[in-house]
Coordinates of C-alpha atoms in Angstrom, one line a residue:
X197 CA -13.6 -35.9 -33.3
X198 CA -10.3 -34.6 -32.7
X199 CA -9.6 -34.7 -29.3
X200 CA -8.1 -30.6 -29.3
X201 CA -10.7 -29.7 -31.1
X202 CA -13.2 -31.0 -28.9
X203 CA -11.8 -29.7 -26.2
X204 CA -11.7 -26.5 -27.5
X205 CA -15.2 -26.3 -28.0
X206 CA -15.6 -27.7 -24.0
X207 CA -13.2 -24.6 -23.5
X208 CA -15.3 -22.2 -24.6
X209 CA -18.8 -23.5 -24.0
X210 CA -18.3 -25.8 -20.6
X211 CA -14.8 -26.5 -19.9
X212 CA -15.3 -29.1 -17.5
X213 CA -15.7 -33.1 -17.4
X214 CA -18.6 -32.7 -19.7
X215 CA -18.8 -34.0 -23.4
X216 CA -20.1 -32.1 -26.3
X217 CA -22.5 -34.1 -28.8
X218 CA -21.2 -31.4 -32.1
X219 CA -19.6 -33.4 -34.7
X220 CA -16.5 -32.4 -36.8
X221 CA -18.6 -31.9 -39.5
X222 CA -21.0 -29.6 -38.1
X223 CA -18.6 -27.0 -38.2
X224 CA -18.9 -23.8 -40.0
X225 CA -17.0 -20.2 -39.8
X226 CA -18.9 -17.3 -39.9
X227 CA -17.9 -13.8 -39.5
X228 CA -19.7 -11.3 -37.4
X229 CA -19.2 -7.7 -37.7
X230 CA -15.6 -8.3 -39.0
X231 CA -15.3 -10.8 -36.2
X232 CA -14.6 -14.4 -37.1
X233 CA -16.5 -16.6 -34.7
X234 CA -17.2 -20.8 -35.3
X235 CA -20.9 -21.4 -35.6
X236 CA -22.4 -25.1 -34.5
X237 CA -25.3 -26.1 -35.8
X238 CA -27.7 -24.9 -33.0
X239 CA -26.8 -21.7 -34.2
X240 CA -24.8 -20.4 -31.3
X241 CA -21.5 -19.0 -31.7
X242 CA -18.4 -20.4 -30.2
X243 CA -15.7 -17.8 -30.0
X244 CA -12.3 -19.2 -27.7
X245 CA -12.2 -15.8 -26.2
X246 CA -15.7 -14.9 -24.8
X247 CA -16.4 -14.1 -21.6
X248 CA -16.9 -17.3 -19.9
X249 CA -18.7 -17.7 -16.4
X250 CA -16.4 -19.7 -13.8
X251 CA -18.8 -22.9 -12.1
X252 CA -18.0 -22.1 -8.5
X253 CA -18.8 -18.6 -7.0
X254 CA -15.5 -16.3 -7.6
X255 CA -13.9 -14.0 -5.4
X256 CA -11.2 -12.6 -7.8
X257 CA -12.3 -12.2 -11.7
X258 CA -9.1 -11.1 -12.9
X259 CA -4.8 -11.9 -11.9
X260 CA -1.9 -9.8 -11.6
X261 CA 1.0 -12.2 -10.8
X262 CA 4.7 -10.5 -10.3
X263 CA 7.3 -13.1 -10.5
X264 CA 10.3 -11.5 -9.3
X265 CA 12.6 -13.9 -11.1
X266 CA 15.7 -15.2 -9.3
X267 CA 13.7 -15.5 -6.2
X268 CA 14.6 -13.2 -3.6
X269 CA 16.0 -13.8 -0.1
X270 CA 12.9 -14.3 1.9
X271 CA 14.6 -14.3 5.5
X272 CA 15.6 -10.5 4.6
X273 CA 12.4 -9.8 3.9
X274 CA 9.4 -11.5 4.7
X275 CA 10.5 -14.7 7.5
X276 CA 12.0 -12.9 10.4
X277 CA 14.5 -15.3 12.6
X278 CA 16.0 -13.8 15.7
X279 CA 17.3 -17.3 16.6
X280 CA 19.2 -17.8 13.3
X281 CA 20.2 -14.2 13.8
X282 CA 21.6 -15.6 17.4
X283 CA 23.7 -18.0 15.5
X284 CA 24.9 -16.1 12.7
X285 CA 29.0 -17.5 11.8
X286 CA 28.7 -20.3 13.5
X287 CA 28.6 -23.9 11.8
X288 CA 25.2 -25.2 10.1
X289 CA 24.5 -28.0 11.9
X290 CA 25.3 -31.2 10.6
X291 CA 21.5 -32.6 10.2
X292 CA 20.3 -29.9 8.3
X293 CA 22.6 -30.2 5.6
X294 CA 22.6 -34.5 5.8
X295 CA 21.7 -35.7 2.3
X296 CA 20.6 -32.4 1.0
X297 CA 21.9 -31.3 -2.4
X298 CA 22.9 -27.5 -3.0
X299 CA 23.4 -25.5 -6.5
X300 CA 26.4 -24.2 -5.1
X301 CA 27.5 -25.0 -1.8
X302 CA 29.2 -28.0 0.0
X303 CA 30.9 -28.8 2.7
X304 CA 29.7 -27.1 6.1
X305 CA 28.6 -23.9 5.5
X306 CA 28.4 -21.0 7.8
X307 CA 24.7 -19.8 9.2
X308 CA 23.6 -16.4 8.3
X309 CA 22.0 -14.6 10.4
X310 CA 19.5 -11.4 8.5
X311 CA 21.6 -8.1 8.2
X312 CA 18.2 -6.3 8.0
X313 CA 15.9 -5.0 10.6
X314 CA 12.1 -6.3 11.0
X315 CA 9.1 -4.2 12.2
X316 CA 5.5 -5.8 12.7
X317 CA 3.2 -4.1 10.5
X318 CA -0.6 -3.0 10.6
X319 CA -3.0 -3.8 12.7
X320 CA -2.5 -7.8 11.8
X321 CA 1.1 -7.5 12.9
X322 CA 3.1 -9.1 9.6
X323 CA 6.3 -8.6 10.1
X324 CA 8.5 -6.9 6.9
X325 CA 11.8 -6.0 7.2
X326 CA 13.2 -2.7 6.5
X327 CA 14.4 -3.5 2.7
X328 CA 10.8 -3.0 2.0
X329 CA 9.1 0.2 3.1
X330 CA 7.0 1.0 0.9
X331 CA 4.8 -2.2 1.5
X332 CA 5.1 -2.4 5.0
X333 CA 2.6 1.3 4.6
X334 CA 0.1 -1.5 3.1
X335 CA 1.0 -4.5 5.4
X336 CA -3.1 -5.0 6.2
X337 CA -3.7 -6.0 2.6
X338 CA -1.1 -9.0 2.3
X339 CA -1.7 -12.7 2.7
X340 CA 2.5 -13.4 3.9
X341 CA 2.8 -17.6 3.1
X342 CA 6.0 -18.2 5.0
X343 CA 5.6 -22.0 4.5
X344 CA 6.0 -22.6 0.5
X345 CA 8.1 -25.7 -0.5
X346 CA 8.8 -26.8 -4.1
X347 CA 10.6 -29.8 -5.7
X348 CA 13.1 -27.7 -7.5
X349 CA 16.1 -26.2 -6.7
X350 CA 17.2 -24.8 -10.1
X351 CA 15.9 -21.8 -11.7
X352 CA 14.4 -22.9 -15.2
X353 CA 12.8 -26.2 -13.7
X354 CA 11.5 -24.4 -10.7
X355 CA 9.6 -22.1 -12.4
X356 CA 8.3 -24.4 -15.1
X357 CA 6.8 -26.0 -12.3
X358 CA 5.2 -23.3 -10.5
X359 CA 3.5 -21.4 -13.8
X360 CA 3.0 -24.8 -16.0
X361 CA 2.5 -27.8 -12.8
X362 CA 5.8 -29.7 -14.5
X363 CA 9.5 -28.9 -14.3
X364 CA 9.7 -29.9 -17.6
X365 CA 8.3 -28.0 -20.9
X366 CA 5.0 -28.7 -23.3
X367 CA 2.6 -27.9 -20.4
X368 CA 0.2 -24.9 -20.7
X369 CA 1.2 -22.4 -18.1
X370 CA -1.3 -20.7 -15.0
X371 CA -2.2 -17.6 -17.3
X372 CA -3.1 -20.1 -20.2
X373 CA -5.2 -21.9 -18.2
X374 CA -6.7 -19.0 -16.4
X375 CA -7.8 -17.5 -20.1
X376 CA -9.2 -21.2 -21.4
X377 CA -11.2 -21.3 -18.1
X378 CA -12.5 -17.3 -18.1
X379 CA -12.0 -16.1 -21.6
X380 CA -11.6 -12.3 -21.7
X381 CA -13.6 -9.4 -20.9
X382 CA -12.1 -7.0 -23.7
X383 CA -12.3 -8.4 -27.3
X384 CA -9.9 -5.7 -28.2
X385 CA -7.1 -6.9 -25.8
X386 CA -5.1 -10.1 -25.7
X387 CA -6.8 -11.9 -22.4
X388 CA -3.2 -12.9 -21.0
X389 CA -0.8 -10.3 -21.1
X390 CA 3.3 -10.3 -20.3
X391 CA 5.4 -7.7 -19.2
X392 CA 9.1 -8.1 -18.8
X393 CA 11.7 -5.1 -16.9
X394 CA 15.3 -5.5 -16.4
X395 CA 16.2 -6.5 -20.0
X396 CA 15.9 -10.7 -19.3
X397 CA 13.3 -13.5 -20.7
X398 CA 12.1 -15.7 -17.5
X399 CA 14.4 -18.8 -16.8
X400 CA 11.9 -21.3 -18.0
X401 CA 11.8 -19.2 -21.0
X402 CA 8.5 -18.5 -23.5
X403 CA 7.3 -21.8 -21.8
X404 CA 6.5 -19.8 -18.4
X405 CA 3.7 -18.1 -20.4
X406 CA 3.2 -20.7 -23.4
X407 CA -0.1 -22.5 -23.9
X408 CA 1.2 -25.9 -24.2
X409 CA -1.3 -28.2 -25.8
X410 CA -4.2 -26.0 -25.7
X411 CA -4.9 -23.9 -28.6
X412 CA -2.4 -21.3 -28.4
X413 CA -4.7 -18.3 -28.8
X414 CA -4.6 -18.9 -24.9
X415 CA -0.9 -18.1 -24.7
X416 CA 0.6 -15.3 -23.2
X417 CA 0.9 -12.0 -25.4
X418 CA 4.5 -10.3 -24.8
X419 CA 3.7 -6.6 -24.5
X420 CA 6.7 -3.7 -24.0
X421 CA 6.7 -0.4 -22.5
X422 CA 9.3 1.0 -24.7
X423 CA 8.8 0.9 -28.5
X424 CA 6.3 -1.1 -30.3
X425 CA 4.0 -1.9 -27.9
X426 CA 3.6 -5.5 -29.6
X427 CA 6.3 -6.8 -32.0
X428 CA 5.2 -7.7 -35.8
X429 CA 1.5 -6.4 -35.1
X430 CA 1.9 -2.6 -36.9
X431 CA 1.1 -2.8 -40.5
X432 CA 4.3 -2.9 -42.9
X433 CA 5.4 0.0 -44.9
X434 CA 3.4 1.1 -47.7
X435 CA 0.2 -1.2 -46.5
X436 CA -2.9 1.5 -45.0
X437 CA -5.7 -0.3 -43.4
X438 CA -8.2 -0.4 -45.6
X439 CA -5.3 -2.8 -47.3
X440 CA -5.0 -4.6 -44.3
X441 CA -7.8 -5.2 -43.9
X442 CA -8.7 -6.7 -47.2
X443 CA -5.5 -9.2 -47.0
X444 CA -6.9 -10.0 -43.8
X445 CA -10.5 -10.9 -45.7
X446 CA -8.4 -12.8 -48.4
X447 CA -6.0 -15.1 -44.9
X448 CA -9.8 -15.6 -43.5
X449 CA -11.3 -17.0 -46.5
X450 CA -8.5 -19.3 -47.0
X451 CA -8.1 -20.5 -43.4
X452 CA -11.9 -20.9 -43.1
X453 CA -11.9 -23.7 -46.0
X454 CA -9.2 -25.4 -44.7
X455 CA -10.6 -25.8 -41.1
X456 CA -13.9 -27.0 -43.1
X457 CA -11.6 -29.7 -44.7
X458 CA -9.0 -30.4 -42.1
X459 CA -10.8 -29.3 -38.4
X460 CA -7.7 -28.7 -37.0
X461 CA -7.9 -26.0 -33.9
X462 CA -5.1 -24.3 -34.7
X463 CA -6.2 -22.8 -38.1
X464 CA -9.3 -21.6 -35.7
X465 CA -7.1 -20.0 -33.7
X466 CA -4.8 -18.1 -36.6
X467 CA -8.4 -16.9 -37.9
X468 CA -8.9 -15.3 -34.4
X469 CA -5.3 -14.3 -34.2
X470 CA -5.5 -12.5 -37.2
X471 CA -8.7 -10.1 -35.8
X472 CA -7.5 -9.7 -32.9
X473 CA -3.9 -8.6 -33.8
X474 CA -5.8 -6.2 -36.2
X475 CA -8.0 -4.5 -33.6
X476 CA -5.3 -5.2 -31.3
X477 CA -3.4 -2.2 -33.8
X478 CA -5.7 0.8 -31.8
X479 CA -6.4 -0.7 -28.6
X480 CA -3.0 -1.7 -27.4
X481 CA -1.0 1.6 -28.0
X482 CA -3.7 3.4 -26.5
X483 CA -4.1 1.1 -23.3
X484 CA 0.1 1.3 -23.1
X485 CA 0.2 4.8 -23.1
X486 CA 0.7 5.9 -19.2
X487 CA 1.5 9.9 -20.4
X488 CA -1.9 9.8 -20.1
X489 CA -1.7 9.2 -16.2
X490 CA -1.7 12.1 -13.6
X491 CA 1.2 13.3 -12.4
X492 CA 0.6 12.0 -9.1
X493 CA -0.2 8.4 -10.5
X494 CA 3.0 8.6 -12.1
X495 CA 5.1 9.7 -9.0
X496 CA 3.4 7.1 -7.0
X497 CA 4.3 4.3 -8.8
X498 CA 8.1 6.0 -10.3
X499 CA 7.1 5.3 -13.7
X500 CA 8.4 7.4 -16.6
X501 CA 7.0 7.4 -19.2
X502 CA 9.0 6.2 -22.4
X503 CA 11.1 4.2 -20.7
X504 CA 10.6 0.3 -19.5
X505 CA 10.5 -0.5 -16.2
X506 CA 9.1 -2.5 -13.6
X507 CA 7.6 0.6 -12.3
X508 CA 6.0 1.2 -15.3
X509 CA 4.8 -2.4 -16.0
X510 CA 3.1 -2.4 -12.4
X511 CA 1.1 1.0 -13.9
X512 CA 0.5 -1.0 -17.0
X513 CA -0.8 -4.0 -15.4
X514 CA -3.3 -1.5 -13.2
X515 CA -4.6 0.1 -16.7
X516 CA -4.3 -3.5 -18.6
X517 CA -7.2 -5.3 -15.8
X518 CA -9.0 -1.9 -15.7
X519 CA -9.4 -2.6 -19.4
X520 CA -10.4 -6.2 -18.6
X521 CA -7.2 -8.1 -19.4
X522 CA -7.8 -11.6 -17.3
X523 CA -4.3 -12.2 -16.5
X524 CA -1.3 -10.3 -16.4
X525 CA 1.9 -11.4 -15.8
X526 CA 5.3 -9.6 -14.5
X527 CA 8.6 -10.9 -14.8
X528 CA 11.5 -8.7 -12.9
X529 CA 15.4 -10.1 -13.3
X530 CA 17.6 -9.7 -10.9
X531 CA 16.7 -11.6 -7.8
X532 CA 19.4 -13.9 -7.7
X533 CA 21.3 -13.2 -4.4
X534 CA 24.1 -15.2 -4.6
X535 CA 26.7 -12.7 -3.3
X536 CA 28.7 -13.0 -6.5
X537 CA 28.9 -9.2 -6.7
X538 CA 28.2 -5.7 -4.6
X539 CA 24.3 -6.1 -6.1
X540 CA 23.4 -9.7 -4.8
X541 CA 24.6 -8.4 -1.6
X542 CA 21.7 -9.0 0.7
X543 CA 22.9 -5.6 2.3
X544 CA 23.0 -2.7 -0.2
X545 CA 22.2 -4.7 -3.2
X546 CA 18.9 -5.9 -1.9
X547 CA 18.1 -2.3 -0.9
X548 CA 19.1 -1.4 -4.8
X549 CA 17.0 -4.1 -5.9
X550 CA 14.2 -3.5 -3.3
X551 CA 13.4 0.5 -4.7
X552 CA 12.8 -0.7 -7.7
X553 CA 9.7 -2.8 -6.7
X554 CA 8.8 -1.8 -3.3
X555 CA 7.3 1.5 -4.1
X556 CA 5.8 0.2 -7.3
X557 CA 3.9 -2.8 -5.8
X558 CA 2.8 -0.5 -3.2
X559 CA 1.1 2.0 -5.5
X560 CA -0.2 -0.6 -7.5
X561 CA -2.3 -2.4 -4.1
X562 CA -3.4 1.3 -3.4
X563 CA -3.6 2.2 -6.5
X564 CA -6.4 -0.7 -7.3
X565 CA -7.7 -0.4 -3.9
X566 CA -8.7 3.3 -4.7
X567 CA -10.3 2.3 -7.8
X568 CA -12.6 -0.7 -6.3
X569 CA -11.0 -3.3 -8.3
X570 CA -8.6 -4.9 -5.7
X571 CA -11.5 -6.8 -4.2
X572 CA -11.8 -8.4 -7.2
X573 CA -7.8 -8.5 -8.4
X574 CA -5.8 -11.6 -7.1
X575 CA -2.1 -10.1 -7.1
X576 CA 0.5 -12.6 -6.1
X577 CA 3.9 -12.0 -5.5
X578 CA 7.3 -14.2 -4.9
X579 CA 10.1 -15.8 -6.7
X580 CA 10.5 -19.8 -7.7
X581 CA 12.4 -20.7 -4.8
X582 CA 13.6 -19.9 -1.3
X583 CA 16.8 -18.9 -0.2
X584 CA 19.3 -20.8 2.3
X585 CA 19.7 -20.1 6.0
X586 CA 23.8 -20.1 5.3
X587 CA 26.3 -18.5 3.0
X588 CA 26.7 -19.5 -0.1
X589 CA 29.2 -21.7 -0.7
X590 CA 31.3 -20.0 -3.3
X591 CA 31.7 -16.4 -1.9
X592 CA 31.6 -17.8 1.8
X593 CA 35.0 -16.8 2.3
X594 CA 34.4 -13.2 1.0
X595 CA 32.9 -9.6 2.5
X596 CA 29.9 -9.9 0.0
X597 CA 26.9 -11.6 1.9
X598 CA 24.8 -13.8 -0.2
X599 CA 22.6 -17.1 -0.2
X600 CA 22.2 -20.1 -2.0
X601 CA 19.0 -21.5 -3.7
X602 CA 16.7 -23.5 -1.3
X603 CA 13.6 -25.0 -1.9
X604 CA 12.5 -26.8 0.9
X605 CA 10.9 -23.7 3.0
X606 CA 10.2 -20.0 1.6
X607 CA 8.1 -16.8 1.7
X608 CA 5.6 -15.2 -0.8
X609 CA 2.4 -13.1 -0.5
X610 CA -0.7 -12.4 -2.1
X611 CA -3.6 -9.6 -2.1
X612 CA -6.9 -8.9 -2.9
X613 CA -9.1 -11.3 -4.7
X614 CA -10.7 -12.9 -1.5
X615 CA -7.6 -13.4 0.0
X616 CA -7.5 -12.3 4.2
X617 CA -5.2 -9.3 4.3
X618 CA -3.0 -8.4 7.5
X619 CA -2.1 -12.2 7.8
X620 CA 0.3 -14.9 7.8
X621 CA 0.0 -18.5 7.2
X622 CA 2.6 -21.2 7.9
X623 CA 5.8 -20.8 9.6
X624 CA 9.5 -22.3 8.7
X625 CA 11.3 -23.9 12.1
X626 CA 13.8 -21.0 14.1
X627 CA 16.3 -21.9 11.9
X628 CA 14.6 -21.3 8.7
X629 CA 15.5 -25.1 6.9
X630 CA 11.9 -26.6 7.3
X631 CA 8.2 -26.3 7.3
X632 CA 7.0 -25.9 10.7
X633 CA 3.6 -25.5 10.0
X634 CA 1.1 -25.4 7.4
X635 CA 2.8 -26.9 4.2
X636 CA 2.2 -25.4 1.2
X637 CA 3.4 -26.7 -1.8
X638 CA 3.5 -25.7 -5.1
X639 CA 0.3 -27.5 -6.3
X640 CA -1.3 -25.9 -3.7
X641 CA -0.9 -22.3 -4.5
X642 CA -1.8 -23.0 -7.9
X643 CA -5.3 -25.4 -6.7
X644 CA -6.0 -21.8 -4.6
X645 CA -5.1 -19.5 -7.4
X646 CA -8.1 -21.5 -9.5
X647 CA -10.4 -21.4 -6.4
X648 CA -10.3 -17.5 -6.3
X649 CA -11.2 -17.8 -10.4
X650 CA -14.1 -19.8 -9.8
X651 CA -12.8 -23.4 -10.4
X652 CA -12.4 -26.9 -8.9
X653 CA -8.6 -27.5 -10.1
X654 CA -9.5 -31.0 -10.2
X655 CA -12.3 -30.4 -13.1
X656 CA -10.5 -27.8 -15.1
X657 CA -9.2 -30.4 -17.4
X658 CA -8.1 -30.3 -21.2
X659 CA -7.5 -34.1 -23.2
X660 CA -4.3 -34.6 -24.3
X661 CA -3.2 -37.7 -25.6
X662 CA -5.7 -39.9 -24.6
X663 CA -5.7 -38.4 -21.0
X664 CA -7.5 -35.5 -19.6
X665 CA -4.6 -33.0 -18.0
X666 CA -4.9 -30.1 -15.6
X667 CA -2.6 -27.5 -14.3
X668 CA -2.1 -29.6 -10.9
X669 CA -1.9 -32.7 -12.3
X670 CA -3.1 -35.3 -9.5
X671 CA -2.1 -32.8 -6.3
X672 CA -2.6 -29.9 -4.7
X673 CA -5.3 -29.1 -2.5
X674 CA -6.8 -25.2 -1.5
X675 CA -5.3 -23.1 1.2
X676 CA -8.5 -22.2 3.0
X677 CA -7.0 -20.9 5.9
X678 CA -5.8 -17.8 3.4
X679 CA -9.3 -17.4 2.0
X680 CA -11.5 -14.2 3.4

């Protein structure tokens, strides 16, 4: 048996480090109420987008990640240091900076000290700083990690290896995995959904929401606020759908005797490609459609309709789960505060940059909260990377105050789906240049990301190659200090 193909069968029937006895050649397509479906011969239907029951009990059954690409500068908003703030101009000492390699700083740079002003919020005290307003009014319902470390100081690599486990390409990202694991709850809808606002593709590119080497029916579906909801899925001039949907008929037939010959997963996974895209012609444009929303919904979150946004892809995301979407996933450019113009300046800029997501975010916690689904959402929130306790290297010597990358100690959050609200876990040292307490890396945000699904990282596997792979490849461990 083909190694994908098996595993696409574990996928969708156990998913784990179990072995199915069905042959190659036991095979068939069937169609089921215009739905194409791959029959065994037990009889049962194995369709790779069912609704799938996790092994372990669940606290969230659904993900809303925003990736706020760039990373912004967590010690102006989330990691509060009065004693770097002490120290601000002077010198960074010499044993911080001692074999450490920068993107774009050398020499001695200058320590830098938080502009911003901090408050503790809600009743578990998290302290927020003043760049964020809107989501210090919802303080009690974040999870702040101020002790994430990565391996990666540059942007495509570092974010390849948060969403896919590698900082290199050709692995299947968290949302991929996430949909192989759960399936989806809406036939109608894509079960991994991507929104993108402020006109730029993530650093790591399609590979941030790609399936890798799992059948890529998993893969993220790119979805826009503005326009054609999905590129190439409305039907070509002069074609109605009764047409459609007999060329559709005549691509199944076709595909359904070549996976009888060949058995090759991704011919499976064009046949249900091709349905889906074709129900996927009412059911998105109606889902995507926020004039629908009250005017209060709208004013909450400062979406408008017609236009693209990330205020208008948080609203989208709250109607995309409400419709049982699995996974949706945010991307938001323009978090790169270097201090190369007047809007990386952690000043003004980052208040610029701040109204466009505070408020947004905001509504969206309350927003689900209101609803009863944040119980059950995990929303996560945070960039690929830290930012350094000094000035950046290149516009040290200018009235523009920005920071470099930094990877070794950052900030990020998360809400709902289990996760204890009104706390924070970890700590970074006074100066903000190490872990102080409570490492987190990478691999382990993603091992407690599965945990909140349902699944034991370790056993949600796929073969590849001769070798079983999973998103955390042989690390991480859960966070269950964060864990209500």
């Amino acid at each position: 048996m083909h190694p994908c193909l098996e595993h696409l069968q574990l996928g969708t029937r156990r998913h784990f480090l179990q072995r199915s006895s069905m042959g190659l050649g036991a095979l068939a397509l069937a169609t089921l109420g215009g739905e194409t479906a791959v029959r065994g011969e037990t009889g049962g239907v194995i369709n790779p987008l069912a609704p799938k029951d996790p092994p372990l009990p669940a606290k969230a059954k659904r993900v809303i990640y925003l990736h706020l690409t760039g990373s912004p500068p967590h010690l102006d908003l989330y990691d509060y240091k009065p004693e770097l703030v002490k120290h601000n101009g002077e010198e960074c000492p010499e044993q911080f900076l001692k074999g450490k390699r920068f993107a774009f700083t050398s020499g001695t740079p200058k320590l830098l000290g938080t502009p911003r002003t901090f408050t503790q919020c809600g009743q578990g005290g998290v302290w927020l700083s003043d760049a964020i307003p809107h989501l210090q009014t919802v303080a009690d319902e974040m999870c702040v990690i101020r002790s994430m470390t990565t391996d990666q100081f540059n942007h495509a690599p570092a974010e390849l290896l948060l969403y896919t486990g590698s900082p290199r390409s050709g692995r299947p990202s968290l949302g991929a995995w996430a949909t192989y694991g759960l399936g989806s709850e809406n036939e109608n809808l894509p079960g991994f959904v991507v929104l993108i606002s402020s006109g730029v593709q993530p650093n790591g590119g399609k590979n941030s929401f790609g399936s890798g080497f799992l059948p890529s029916v998993y893969q993220g579906v790119q979805c826009r606020s503005k326009g054609d909801p999905v590129l190439y899925a409305s039907d070509p001039a002069g074609m109605d759908r009764d047409l459609r949907r007999k060329s559709l008929d005549a691509l199944r037939d076709l595909n359904q005797l070549q996976a009888e010959e060949l058995g090759h997963p991704e011919t499976l996974t064009r046949i249900a490609q091709y349905e889906l895209a074709y129900r996927m012609q009412m059911s998105v444009p109606e889902v995507m459609d926020i004039t629908k929303e009250s005017t209060e919904t709208l004013e909450a979150y400062g979406a408008q309709p017609g236009g693209a946004s990330f205020a208008n892809n948080c609203l989208l995301a709250r109607r995309l789960v409400e419709q049982g979407v699995r996974y949706v996933q945010l991307f938001d450019w323009g978090w790169d505060f270097h201090g190369t113009g007047p809007n990386e300046d952690i000043r003004d800029g980052l208040t610029r940059k701040c109204a466009t997501m505070d408020k947004p975010v905001a509504a969206l916690i309350k927003d689900l909260k209101q609803r009863g689904l944040l119980d059950e959402t995990l929303i996560i929130c945070g960039g690929e990377f830290g930012r350094t306790p000094f000035r950046e290297g290149r516009t040290a010597g200018g009235n523009i105050l920005g920071r470099d990358h930094y990877p070794d100690v950052y900030s990020m959050w998360m809400a709902g789906g289990g996760i204890k609200g009104g706390y924070t876990h970890g700590a970074s040292d006074d100066l903000g240049f190490s872990v102080a307490e409570n490492k987190v890396h990478i691999h382990d945000l993603q091992a407690t990301i599965l945990n909140q699904l349902g699944f034991d990282h370790t056993k949600l596997v796929y073969r590849f190659q001769g070798r079983d792979y999973r998103l955390t490849d042989v690390h991480g461990k859960v966070v269950r200090e964060v864990v209500s």
